[in-house]
PDB file of C-alpha atoms in Angstrom:
ATOM      1  CA  MET Q   1     -20.441 -32.154  19.424  1.00 43.00           C
ATOM      2  CA  ASN Q   2     -22.990 -30.137  21.343  1.00 47.00           C
ATOM      3  CA  GLY Q   3     -23.227 -26.391  20.971  1.00 50.00           C
ATOM      4  CA  VAL Q   4     -22.120 -24.447  24.042  1.00 49.00           C
ATOM      5  CA  ASN Q   5     -24.342 -21.781  25.557  1.00 47.00           C
ATOM      6  CA  GLU Q   6     -22.579 -18.429  25.248  1.00 44.00           C
ATOM      7  CA  SER Q   7     -23.551 -17.143  28.681  1.00 43.00           C
ATOM      8  CA  ALA Q   8     -21.828 -15.622  31.662  1.00 37.00           C
ATOM      9  CA  MET Q   9     -21.188 -19.171  32.927  1.00 44.00           C
ATOM     10  CA  SER Q  10     -19.244 -20.189  29.818  1.00 77.00           C
ATOM     11  CA  GLU Q  11     -15.524 -20.596  30.264  1.00 86.00           C
ATOM     12  CA  PHE Q  12     -12.609 -21.165  27.948  1.00 90.00           C
ATOM     13  CA  VAL Q  13      -9.620 -23.238  29.004  1.00 91.00           C
ATOM     14  CA  LEU Q  14      -6.252 -21.677  28.106  1.00 91.00           C
ATOM     15  CA  LEU Q  15      -3.518 -24.265  27.601  1.00 89.00           C
ATOM     16  CA  GLY Q  16      -0.820 -21.584  27.967  1.00 86.00           C
ATOM     17  CA  LEU Q  17       2.773 -21.567  26.772  1.00 87.00           C
ATOM     18  CA  SER Q  18       3.863 -24.732  28.561  1.00 82.00           C
ATOM     19  CA  ARG Q  19       2.416 -27.566  30.643  1.00 80.00           C
ATOM     20  CA  SER Q  20       5.619 -28.140  32.630  1.00 81.00           C
ATOM     21  CA  GLN Q  21       5.120 -26.891  36.211  1.00 80.00           C
ATOM     22  CA  ASN Q  22       8.827 -26.122  36.757  1.00 83.00           C
ATOM     23  CA  LEU Q  23       9.029 -24.217  33.487  1.00 90.00           C
ATOM     24  CA  GLN Q  24       5.890 -22.247  34.343  1.00 90.00           C
ATOM     25  CA  VAL Q  25       7.482 -20.957  37.565  1.00 91.00           C
ATOM     26  CA  LEU Q  26      10.473 -19.759  35.551  1.00 92.00           C
ATOM     27  CA  LEU Q  27       8.194 -18.173  32.945  1.00 92.00           C
ATOM     28  CA  PHE Q  28       6.249 -16.450  35.721  1.00 94.00           C
ATOM     29  CA  VAL Q  29       9.418 -14.728  36.972  1.00 94.00           C
ATOM     30  CA  ILE Q  30      10.611 -13.816  33.464  1.00 94.00           C
ATOM     31  CA  PHE Q  31       7.323 -12.375  32.192  1.00 95.00           C
ATOM     32  CA  LEU Q  32       6.584 -10.562  35.465  1.00 95.00           C
ATOM     33  CA  ILE Q  33       9.940  -8.771  35.176  1.00 96.00           C
ATOM     34  CA  LEU Q  34       9.342  -8.044  31.472  1.00 95.00           C
ATOM     35  CA  TYR Q  35       5.881  -6.622  32.167  1.00 96.00           C
ATOM     36  CA  LEU Q  36       7.179  -4.362  34.948  1.00 96.00           C
ATOM     37  CA  LEU Q  37       9.917  -3.140  32.571  1.00 94.00           C
ATOM     38  CA  ILE Q  38       7.308  -2.444  29.867  1.00 94.00           C
ATOM     39  CA  ILE Q  39       5.153  -0.398  32.236  1.00 95.00           C
ATOM     40  CA  SER Q  40       8.048   1.516  33.831  1.00 93.00           C
ATOM     41  CA  GLY Q  41       9.916   2.155  30.563  1.00 91.00           C
ATOM     42  CA  ASN Q  42       6.908   3.516  28.710  1.00 93.00           C
ATOM     43  CA  ILE Q  43       5.736   5.571  31.694  1.00 94.00           C
ATOM     44  CA  VAL Q  44       9.204   7.167  31.956  1.00 90.00           C
ATOM     45  CA  ILE Q  45       9.020   8.200  28.294  1.00 91.00           C
ATOM     46  CA  MET Q  46       5.531   9.664  28.782  1.00 93.00           C
ATOM     47  CA  ILE Q  47       6.646  11.598  31.875  1.00 92.00           C
ATOM     48  CA  LEU Q  48       9.797  12.944  30.187  1.00 91.00           C
ATOM     49  CA  ILE Q  49       7.859  14.150  27.146  1.00 92.00           C
ATOM     50  CA  THR Q  50       5.196  15.743  29.349  1.00 92.00           C
ATOM     51  CA  ILE Q  51       7.470  17.655  31.745  1.00 91.00           C
ATOM     52  CA  ASP Q  52      10.469  18.499  29.516  1.00 89.00           C
ATOM     53  CA  ARG Q  53       9.784  21.568  27.354  1.00 88.00           C
ATOM     54  CA  HIS Q  54      12.577  20.552  24.941  1.00 87.00           C
ATOM     55  CA  LEU Q  55      10.427  17.586  23.927  1.00 89.00           C
ATOM     56  CA  HIS Q  56       7.244  19.540  23.265  1.00 91.00           C
ATOM     57  CA  SER Q  57       7.172  18.869  19.525  1.00 91.00           C
ATOM     58  CA  PRO Q  58       4.889  16.844  17.220  1.00 93.00           C
ATOM     59  CA  MET Q  59       7.311  13.903  16.989  1.00 91.00           C
ATOM     60  CA  TYR Q  60       7.488  13.465  20.768  1.00 92.00           C
ATOM     61  CA  PHE Q  61       3.750  14.021  21.162  1.00 94.00           C
ATOM     62  CA  LEU Q  62       3.250  11.018  18.871  1.00 94.00           C
ATOM     63  CA  LEU Q  63       5.978   9.061  20.673  1.00 92.00           C
ATOM     64  CA  ALA Q  64       4.208   9.620  24.009  1.00 93.00           C
ATOM     65  CA  ASN Q  65       1.016   8.275  22.454  1.00 95.00           C
ATOM     66  CA  LEU Q  66       2.928   5.242  21.169  1.00 93.00           C
ATOM     67  CA  SER Q  67       4.173   4.546  24.696  1.00 94.00           C
ATOM     68  CA  PHE Q  68       0.618   4.863  25.999  1.00 95.00           C
ATOM     69  CA  VAL Q  69      -0.636   2.389  23.366  1.00 95.00           C
ATOM     70  CA  ASP Q  70       2.230  -0.030  24.103  1.00 94.00           C
ATOM     71  CA  ILE Q  71       1.271  -0.155  27.782  1.00 95.00           C
ATOM     72  CA  TRP Q  72      -2.264  -1.180  26.840  1.00 95.00           C
ATOM     73  CA  LEU Q  73      -1.136  -3.564  24.087  1.00 94.00           C
ATOM     74  CA  SER Q  74       0.837  -5.546  26.645  1.00 94.00           C
ATOM     75  CA  SER Q  75      -1.750  -5.182  29.413  1.00 95.00           C
ATOM     76  CA  VAL Q  76      -4.494  -6.862  27.385  1.00 94.00           C
ATOM     77  CA  THR Q  77      -2.812 -10.286  27.679  1.00 94.00           C
ATOM     78  CA  THR Q  78       0.334 -10.224  29.842  1.00 94.00           C
ATOM     79  CA  PRO Q  79      -1.128  -9.835  33.386  1.00 95.00           C
ATOM     80  CA  LYS Q  80      -3.542 -12.729  32.771  1.00 94.00           C
ATOM     81  CA  MET Q  81      -0.707 -14.834  31.343  1.00 93.00           C
ATOM     82  CA  VAL Q  82       1.552 -14.104  34.345  1.00 94.00           C
ATOM     83  CA  ILE Q  83      -1.171 -15.020  36.849  1.00 94.00           C
ATOM     84  CA  ASP Q  84      -2.022 -18.209  34.947  1.00 93.00           C
ATOM     85  CA  PHE Q  85       1.560 -19.470  35.272  1.00 92.00           C
ATOM     86  CA  LEU Q  86       0.764 -20.068  38.964  1.00 89.00           C
ATOM     87  CA  ARG Q  87      -2.607 -21.688  38.329  1.00 88.00           C
ATOM     88  CA  GLU Q  88      -3.214 -25.341  37.643  1.00 84.00           C
ATOM     89  CA  HIS Q  89      -6.511 -24.662  35.892  1.00 86.00           C
ATOM     90  CA  LYS Q  90      -6.214 -21.767  33.455  1.00 89.00           C
ATOM     91  CA  THR Q  91      -9.667 -20.519  32.530  1.00 91.00           C
ATOM     92  CA  ILE Q  92     -11.192 -17.308  31.235  1.00 92.00           C
ATOM     93  CA  SER Q  93     -14.844 -16.317  31.131  1.00 91.00           C
ATOM     94  CA  PHE Q  94     -16.712 -15.851  27.858  1.00 90.00           C
ATOM     95  CA  GLU Q  95     -16.871 -12.095  28.481  1.00 91.00           C
ATOM     96  CA  GLY Q  96     -13.167 -11.975  29.317  1.00 92.00           C
ATOM     97  CA  CYS Q  97     -12.316 -13.927  26.194  1.00 92.00           C
ATOM     98  CA  MET Q  98     -14.346 -11.637  23.937  1.00 92.00           C
ATOM     99  CA  SER Q  99     -12.789  -8.606  25.658  1.00 94.00           C
ATOM    100  CA  GLN Q 100      -9.320  -9.907  24.811  1.00 94.00           C
ATOM    101  CA  VAL Q 101     -10.350 -10.461  21.183  1.00 92.00           C
ATOM    102  CA  PHE Q 102     -11.734  -6.917  20.946  1.00 95.00           C
ATOM    103  CA  PHE Q 103      -9.004  -4.974  22.752  1.00 95.00           C
ATOM    104  CA  ALA Q 104      -6.098  -6.932  21.246  1.00 93.00           C
ATOM    105  CA  HIS Q 105      -7.295  -6.070  17.731  1.00 93.00           C
ATOM    106  CA  CYS Q 106      -8.362  -2.524  18.633  1.00 95.00           C
ATOM    107  CA  ILE Q 107      -5.038  -1.560  20.204  1.00 95.00           C
ATOM    108  CA  ALA Q 108      -2.825  -3.399  17.686  1.00 93.00           C
ATOM    109  CA  ALA Q 109      -4.648  -1.873  14.695  1.00 94.00           C
ATOM    110  CA  GLY Q 110      -4.577   1.532  16.365  1.00 95.00           C
ATOM    111  CA  GLU Q 111      -0.820   1.244  16.878  1.00 94.00           C
ATOM    112  CA  MET Q 112      -0.294   0.337  13.229  1.00 93.00           C
ATOM    113  CA  VAL Q 113      -2.137   3.458  12.092  1.00 95.00           C
ATOM    114  CA  LEU Q 114      -0.228   5.502  14.702  1.00 95.00           C
ATOM    115  CA  LEU Q 115       3.067   4.252  13.249  1.00 92.00           C
ATOM    116  CA  LEU Q 116       1.820   5.403   9.850  1.00 93.00           C
ATOM    117  CA  VAL Q 117       1.079   8.823  11.361  1.00 95.00           C
ATOM    118  CA  MET Q 118       4.619   8.906  12.793  1.00 91.00           C
ATOM    119  CA  ALA Q 119       5.993   8.115   9.327  1.00 91.00           C
ATOM    120  CA  TYR Q 120       3.957  11.021   7.929  1.00 93.00           C
ATOM    121  CA  ASP Q 121       5.405  13.241  10.655  1.00 93.00           C
ATOM    122  CA  ARG Q 122       8.961  12.269   9.627  1.00 88.00           C
ATOM    123  CA  TYR Q 123       8.090  12.808   5.965  1.00 90.00           C
ATOM    124  CA  VAL Q 124       6.915  16.365   6.658  1.00 92.00           C
ATOM    125  CA  ALA Q 125       9.908  17.086   8.942  1.00 88.00           C
ATOM    126  CA  ILE Q 126      12.483  15.886   6.392  1.00 86.00           C
ATOM    127  CA  CYS Q 127      10.843  16.694   3.058  1.00 86.00           C
ATOM    128  CA  LYS Q 128       9.024  19.925   4.039  1.00 88.00           C
ATOM    129  CA  PRO Q 129      11.021  21.281   7.010  1.00 87.00           C
ATOM    130  CA  LEU Q 130       9.997  24.932   6.547  1.00 90.00           C
ATOM    131  CA  HIS Q 131       6.305  24.053   6.835  1.00 92.00           C
ATOM    132  CA  TYR Q 132       6.705  21.377   9.513  1.00 92.00           C
ATOM    133  CA  PHE Q 133       5.183  23.157  12.514  1.00 92.00           C
ATOM    134  CA  THR Q 134       2.435  24.660  10.365  1.00 93.00           C
ATOM    135  CA  ILE Q 135       1.384  21.282   8.981  1.00 94.00           C
ATOM    136  CA  MET Q 136       1.959  19.210  12.138  1.00 94.00           C
ATOM    137  CA  ASN Q 137       0.209  21.536  14.573  1.00 94.00           C
ATOM    138  CA  LEU Q 138      -1.374  20.261  17.787  1.00 92.00           C
ATOM    139  CA  LYS Q 139      -4.874  20.169  16.296  1.00 94.00           C
ATOM    140  CA  ARG Q 140      -3.765  17.999  13.369  1.00 95.00           C
ATOM    141  CA  CYS Q 141      -1.649  15.715  15.560  1.00 95.00           C
ATOM    142  CA  THR Q 142      -4.565  15.202  17.938  1.00 96.00           C
ATOM    143  CA  GLY Q 143      -6.886  14.501  15.011  1.00 96.00           C
ATOM    144  CA  LEU Q 144      -4.478  11.928  13.552  1.00 96.00           C
ATOM    145  CA  VAL Q 145      -4.140  10.155  16.913  1.00 97.00           C
ATOM    146  CA  LEU Q 146      -7.936  10.037  17.271  1.00 97.00           C
ATOM    147  CA  THR Q 147      -8.132   8.660  13.732  1.00 96.00           C
ATOM    148  CA  SER Q 148      -5.789   5.825  14.689  1.00 96.00           C
ATOM    149  CA  TRP Q 149      -8.027   4.912  17.636  1.00 96.00           C
ATOM    150  CA  THR Q 150     -11.130   5.124  15.435  1.00 96.00           C
ATOM    151  CA  VAL Q 151      -9.641   2.760  12.839  1.00 95.00           C
ATOM    152  CA  GLY Q 152      -8.646   0.349  15.605  1.00 95.00           C
ATOM    153  CA  PHE Q 153     -12.141   0.474  17.131  1.00 96.00           C
ATOM    154  CA  VAL Q 154     -13.922  -0.155  13.812  1.00 95.00           C
ATOM    155  CA  HIS Q 155     -11.554  -3.017  12.918  1.00 94.00           C
ATOM    156  CA  ALA Q 156     -11.937  -4.676  16.328  1.00 94.00           C
ATOM    157  CA  LEU Q 157     -15.709  -4.254  16.304  1.00 94.00           C
ATOM    158  CA  SER Q 158     -15.951  -6.021  12.941  1.00 90.00           C
ATOM    159  CA  GLN Q 159     -13.915  -8.923  14.354  1.00 88.00           C
ATOM    160  CA  LEU Q 160     -16.012  -9.099  17.520  1.00 91.00           C
ATOM    161  CA  VAL Q 161     -19.359  -9.053  15.689  1.00 89.00           C
ATOM    162  CA  ALA Q 162     -18.199 -11.941  13.494  1.00 85.00           C
ATOM    163  CA  VAL Q 163     -17.008 -14.139  16.369  1.00 86.00           C
ATOM    164  CA  LEU Q 164     -20.085 -13.451  18.550  1.00 86.00           C
ATOM    165  CA  GLN Q 165     -22.300 -15.018  15.876  1.00 82.00           C
ATOM    166  CA  LEU Q 166     -20.370 -18.300  15.983  1.00 82.00           C
ATOM    167  CA  PRO Q 167     -22.021 -21.351  17.580  1.00 83.00           C
ATOM    168  CA  LEU Q 168     -19.227 -22.807  19.717  1.00 81.00           C
ATOM    169  CA  CYS Q 169     -18.663 -26.466  20.527  1.00 79.00           C
ATOM    170  CA  GLY Q 170     -16.934 -28.021  23.514  1.00 71.00           C
ATOM    171  CA  PRO Q 171     -14.430 -28.618  24.823  1.00 78.00           C
ATOM    172  CA  LEU Q 172     -13.631 -24.890  24.749  1.00 86.00           C
ATOM    173  CA  GLU Q 173      -9.850 -25.285  24.840  1.00 88.00           C
ATOM    174  CA  ILE Q 174      -7.565 -22.629  23.368  1.00 90.00           C
ATOM    175  CA  ASP Q 175      -3.977 -23.683  22.782  1.00 90.00           C
ATOM    176  CA  SER Q 176      -2.436 -20.334  23.685  1.00 90.00           C
ATOM    177  CA  PHE Q 177      -2.056 -17.926  26.596  1.00 90.00           C
ATOM    178  CA  PHE Q 178      -4.916 -15.640  25.515  1.00 91.00           C
ATOM    179  CA  CYS Q 179      -8.085 -15.606  23.413  1.00 91.00           C
ATOM    180  CA  ASP Q 180      -7.351 -14.690  19.834  1.00 87.00           C
ATOM    181  CA  MET Q 181      -9.637 -14.587  16.834  1.00 87.00           C
ATOM    182  CA  PRO Q 182      -8.134 -17.480  14.805  1.00 87.00           C
ATOM    183  CA  LEU Q 183      -8.148 -19.759  17.860  1.00 87.00           C
ATOM    184  CA  VAL Q 184     -11.755 -18.971  18.793  1.00 88.00           C
ATOM    185  CA  ILE Q 185     -12.859 -19.618  15.201  1.00 88.00           C
ATOM    186  CA  LYS Q 186     -11.434 -23.150  15.462  1.00 86.00           C
ATOM    187  CA  LEU Q 187     -14.011 -23.891  18.185  1.00 87.00           C
ATOM    188  CA  ALA Q 188     -16.951 -23.239  15.857  1.00 84.00           C
ATOM    189  CA  CYS Q 189     -19.513 -26.028  15.361  1.00 83.00           C
ATOM    190  CA  THR Q 190     -19.950 -25.022  11.721  1.00 80.00           C
ATOM    191  CA  ASP Q 191     -17.546 -24.831   8.804  1.00 78.00           C
ATOM    192  CA  SER Q 192     -15.429 -21.752   9.528  1.00 76.00           C
ATOM    193  CA  HIS Q 193     -13.544 -21.613   6.219  1.00 79.00           C
ATOM    194  CA  ASP Q 194     -15.441 -18.550   4.968  1.00 81.00           C
ATOM    195  CA  LEU Q 195     -14.978 -16.771   8.297  1.00 82.00           C
ATOM    196  CA  ASP Q 196     -11.237 -17.516   8.184  1.00 82.00           C
ATOM    197  CA  ILE Q 197     -11.045 -15.876   4.776  1.00 85.00           C
ATOM    198  CA  LEU Q 198     -13.092 -12.903   6.006  1.00 84.00           C
ATOM    199  CA  MET Q 199     -10.818 -12.490   9.051  1.00 85.00           C
ATOM    200  CA  ASN Q 200      -7.662 -12.685   6.912  1.00 84.00           C
ATOM    201  CA  ALA Q 201      -9.096 -10.119   4.506  1.00 87.00           C
ATOM    202  CA  ASP Q 202     -10.206  -7.793   7.321  1.00 86.00           C
ATOM    203  CA  CYS Q 203      -6.820  -7.968   9.018  1.00 88.00           C
ATOM    204  CA  GLY Q 204      -5.074  -7.707   5.666  1.00 87.00           C
ATOM    205  CA  ILE Q 205      -6.786  -4.404   4.890  1.00 89.00           C
ATOM    206  CA  VAL Q 206      -5.323  -2.865   8.049  1.00 90.00           C
ATOM    207  CA  VAL Q 207      -1.985  -4.676   8.318  1.00 91.00           C
ATOM    208  CA  VAL Q 208      -0.894  -4.920   4.686  1.00 91.00           C
ATOM    209  CA  SER Q 209      -2.154  -1.489   3.602  1.00 92.00           C
ATOM    210  CA  CYS Q 210      -0.412   0.213   6.552  1.00 92.00           C
ATOM    211  CA  PHE Q 211       2.748  -1.840   6.012  1.00 91.00           C
ATOM    212  CA  ILE Q 212       2.960  -1.004   2.299  1.00 92.00           C
ATOM    213  CA  MET Q 213       2.334   2.705   2.932  1.00 92.00           C
ATOM    214  CA  LEU Q 214       5.021   2.672   5.640  1.00 91.00           C
ATOM    215  CA  LEU Q 215       7.547   1.028   3.315  1.00 89.00           C
ATOM    216  CA  ILE Q 216       6.792   3.577   0.576  1.00 90.00           C
ATOM    217  CA  SER Q 217       6.999   6.476   3.053  1.00 89.00           C
ATOM    218  CA  TYR Q 218      10.342   5.463   4.551  1.00 87.00           C
ATOM    219  CA  THR Q 219      11.814   4.603   1.148  1.00 87.00           C
ATOM    220  CA  TYR Q 220      10.955   8.109  -0.057  1.00 86.00           C
ATOM    221  CA  ILE Q 221      12.297   9.618   3.169  1.00 85.00           C
ATOM    222  CA  LEU Q 222      15.594   7.711   2.924  1.00 82.00           C
ATOM    223  CA  ILE Q 223      16.019   8.786  -0.712  1.00 83.00           C
ATOM    224  CA  THR Q 224      15.466  12.396   0.364  1.00 82.00           C
ATOM    225  CA  VAL Q 225      17.902  11.985   3.274  1.00 79.00           C
ATOM    226  CA  ARG Q 226      20.671  10.792   0.946  1.00 77.00           C
ATOM    227  CA  ARG Q 227      20.414  14.040  -1.007  1.00 76.00           C
ATOM    228  CA  SER Q 228      20.575  16.270   2.082  1.00 69.00           C
ATOM    229  CA  SER Q 229      23.544  17.567   4.089  1.00 61.00           C
ATOM    230  CA  LYS Q 230      25.651  15.046   6.020  1.00 60.00           C
ATOM    231  CA  ALA Q 231      24.809  16.525   9.431  1.00 58.00           C
ATOM    232  CA  GLY Q 232      21.080  16.553   8.827  1.00 59.00           C
ATOM    233  CA  ALA Q 233      21.181  13.174   7.096  1.00 62.00           C
ATOM    234  CA  SER Q 234      22.851  11.489  10.059  1.00 68.00           C
ATOM    235  CA  LYS Q 235      20.190  12.650  12.526  1.00 67.00           C
ATOM    236  CA  ALA Q 236      17.305  11.877  10.162  1.00 69.00           C
ATOM    237  CA  LEU Q 237      18.722   8.450   9.338  1.00 72.00           C
ATOM    238  CA  SER Q 238      19.053   7.597  13.034  1.00 71.00           C
ATOM    239  CA  THR Q 239      15.431   8.583  13.722  1.00 72.00           C
ATOM    240  CA  CYS Q 240      14.093   6.733  10.669  1.00 77.00           C
ATOM    241  CA  THR Q 241      16.090   3.599  11.512  1.00 79.00           C
ATOM    242  CA  ALA Q 242      14.470   3.516  14.958  1.00 77.00           C
ATOM    243  CA  HIS Q 243      11.018   3.948  13.415  1.00 78.00           C
ATOM    244  CA  ILE Q 244      11.610   1.227  10.803  1.00 84.00           C
ATOM    245  CA  THR Q 245      12.821  -1.190  13.496  1.00 83.00           C
ATOM    246  CA  VAL Q 246       9.628  -0.634  15.511  1.00 83.00           C
ATOM    247  CA  VAL Q 247       7.526  -1.133  12.367  1.00 86.00           C
ATOM    248  CA  MET Q 248       9.174  -4.481  11.612  1.00 86.00           C
ATOM    249  CA  LEU Q 249       8.813  -5.682  15.218  1.00 84.00           C
ATOM    250  CA  LEU Q 250       5.049  -5.127  15.183  1.00 87.00           C
ATOM    251  CA  PHE Q 251       4.028  -5.861  11.613  1.00 90.00           C
ATOM    252  CA  LEU Q 252       5.933  -9.042  10.761  1.00 88.00           C
ATOM    253  CA  PRO Q 253       4.473 -11.157  13.625  1.00 88.00           C
ATOM    254  CA  CYS Q 254       0.952  -9.865  12.875  1.00 89.00           C
ATOM    255  CA  ILE Q 255       1.285 -10.684   9.176  1.00 89.00           C
ATOM    256  CA  PHE Q 256       2.220 -14.314   9.927  1.00 88.00           C
ATOM    257  CA  ILE Q 257      -0.561 -14.702  12.529  1.00 85.00           C
ATOM    258  CA  TYR Q 258      -3.534 -12.972  10.884  1.00 85.00           C
ATOM    259  CA  VAL Q 259      -2.866 -12.332   7.185  1.00 84.00           C
ATOM    260  CA  TRP Q 260      -0.686 -15.234   6.088  1.00 83.00           C
ATOM    261  CA  PRO Q 261      -1.099 -17.775   8.919  1.00 80.00           C
ATOM    262  CA  LEU Q 262       1.396 -20.627   9.072  1.00 78.00           C
ATOM    263  CA  ASN Q 263      -0.773 -22.653  11.494  1.00 76.00           C
ATOM    264  CA  ILE Q 264       2.225 -23.900  13.488  1.00 82.00           C
ATOM    265  CA  THR Q 265       1.171 -23.818  17.150  1.00 82.00           C
ATOM    266  CA  TRP Q 266       4.557 -23.165  18.781  1.00 84.00           C
ATOM    267  CA  LEU Q 267       5.406 -20.506  16.193  1.00 87.00           C
ATOM    268  CA  ASP Q 268       2.042 -18.769  16.613  1.00 87.00           C
ATOM    269  CA  LYS Q 269       2.636 -18.652  20.384  1.00 89.00           C
ATOM    270  CA  PHE Q 270       6.131 -17.236  19.875  1.00 90.00           C
ATOM    271  CA  LEU Q 271       4.866 -14.555  17.467  1.00 89.00           C
ATOM    272  CA  ALA Q 272       2.006 -13.653  19.820  1.00 89.00           C
ATOM    273  CA  VAL Q 273       4.456 -13.227  22.703  1.00 91.00           C
ATOM    274  CA  PHE Q 274       6.701 -11.206  20.416  1.00 89.00           C
ATOM    275  CA  TYR Q 275       4.169  -8.548  19.419  1.00 86.00           C
ATOM    276  CA  SER Q 276       2.373  -8.403  22.783  1.00 90.00           C
ATOM    277  CA  VAL Q 277       5.430  -8.447  25.088  1.00 92.00           C
ATOM    278  CA  VAL Q 278       8.707  -8.021  23.214  1.00 89.00           C
ATOM    279  CA  THR Q 279       7.602  -5.134  20.977  1.00 89.00           C
ATOM    280  CA  PRO Q 280       6.236  -2.940  23.823  1.00 91.00           C
ATOM    281  CA  LEU Q 281       9.425  -3.739  25.763  1.00 89.00           C
ATOM    282  CA  LEU Q 282      11.832  -2.843  22.964  1.00 85.00           C
ATOM    283  CA  ASN Q 283      10.084   0.329  21.792  1.00 82.00           C
ATOM    284  CA  PRO Q 284      11.257   2.465  24.772  1.00 80.00           C
ATOM    285  CA  ALA Q 285      14.773   1.007  24.515  1.00 80.00           C
ATOM    286  CA  ILE Q 286      14.992   1.656  20.768  1.00 80.00           C
ATOM    287  CA  TYR Q 287      13.839   5.268  21.023  1.00 74.00           C
ATOM    288  CA  THR Q 288      15.898   5.977  24.156  1.00 72.00           C
ATOM    289  CA  LEU Q 289      19.170   4.447  22.996  1.00 67.00           C
ATOM    290  CA  ARG Q 290      19.021   6.025  19.537  1.00 68.00           C
ATOM    291  CA  ASN Q 291      17.582   9.409  20.493  1.00 76.00           C
ATOM    292  CA  LYS Q 292      19.880  12.139  21.776  1.00 80.00           C
ATOM    293  CA  GLU Q 293      17.053  14.418  22.915  1.00 84.00           C
ATOM    294  CA  ILE Q 294      15.495  11.673  25.040  1.00 84.00           C
ATOM    295  CA  LYS Q 295      18.888  10.893  26.584  1.00 82.00           C
ATOM    296  CA  ASN Q 296      19.439  14.561  27.417  1.00 84.00           C
ATOM    297  CA  ALA Q 297      15.940  14.852  28.873  1.00 84.00           C
ATOM    298  CA  LEU Q 298      16.627  11.806  31.042  1.00 83.00           C
ATOM    299  CA  LYS Q 299      19.859  13.418  32.304  1.00 84.00           C
ATOM    300  CA  ARG Q 300      18.023  16.661  33.103  1.00 85.00           C
ATOM    301  CA  PHE Q 301      15.346  14.707  34.937  1.00 79.00           C
ATOM    302  CA  LYS Q 302      17.962  12.813  36.977  1.00 81.00           C
ATOM    303  CA  SER Q 303      19.730  16.094  37.828  1.00 80.00           C
ATOM    304  CA  TYR Q 304      16.426  17.643  38.904  1.00 77.00           C
ATOM    305  CA  VAL Q 305      15.624  14.667  41.149  1.00 76.00           C
ATOM    306  CA  MET Q 306      19.138  14.640  42.704  1.00 78.00           C
ATOM    307  CA  ASN Q 307      19.069  18.392  43.355  1.00 75.00           C
ATOM    308  CA  HIS Q 308      15.605  18.113  44.878  1.00 67.00           C
ATOM    309  CA  LYS Q 309      16.842  15.365  47.240  1.00 67.00           C
ATOM    310  CA  VAL Q 310      19.861  17.485  48.263  1.00 65.00           C
ATOM    311  CA  ASN Q 311      17.687  20.545  48.945  1.00 66.00           C
ATOM    312  CA  THR Q 312      15.253  18.550  51.054  1.00 62.00           C
TER     313      THR Q 312
END
């Protein structure tokens, strides 16, 4: 196998989710609708939190940031996937492929750390309620959000540097709908066993450490909730249940793709779709359906819009 020149002219062939033309038309419609729902749902949450003074609290500040991250998490891969459903030849440039590798890891790792920050926020709110607004002030919240982005950037950069040093061999075919680190490594001309281990370890540091800390945090929170008053416990339990659901939706697919890979092609594709499309779609629904304040803010927003239409 001849090494491939990693230049602007290099292209990767994406085999996509399916090779059936009829099925691809159906998938185009489905994923286009899902992507539009992801964008609109998360934008609505961001707008509500920005304009409604009842939602100007640390928890909703972090939730708005989660919605912002979810938009980008889906946008890294979904638009390209949707367009490719209508193309016979699905290709992506070398630069585009490396961009997907970088931003997919940067945003996903950043979201994991952000979920850990949200767990810390709930811990302070439930376990130290009298000091909540002192501890979770705007400066600290902003610093924690920036920390999540910094961790994501450093993690993604380490992945990108490793894959850029690989000599790649043709044909450059990737059996998925986007460029991902494990799939690019398979195209290496050299033995990639050590790099696989390095990638699993790198991802494991972020994924597993965040996941374990989240489990410990929510276990402690739930124990504290059980000892509190019934009224307060019900509200806290509802919020924590929503958070835990979001954690499971993001972390479990990533664990089985990057940390403990099963190497089953159809399952890897399903898990990739799950964390890049399903998770950003469900996050707004989970927080909206289970959150009374968000529901009330949505009603106030609807009333404002209706009254504005009547007056005009």
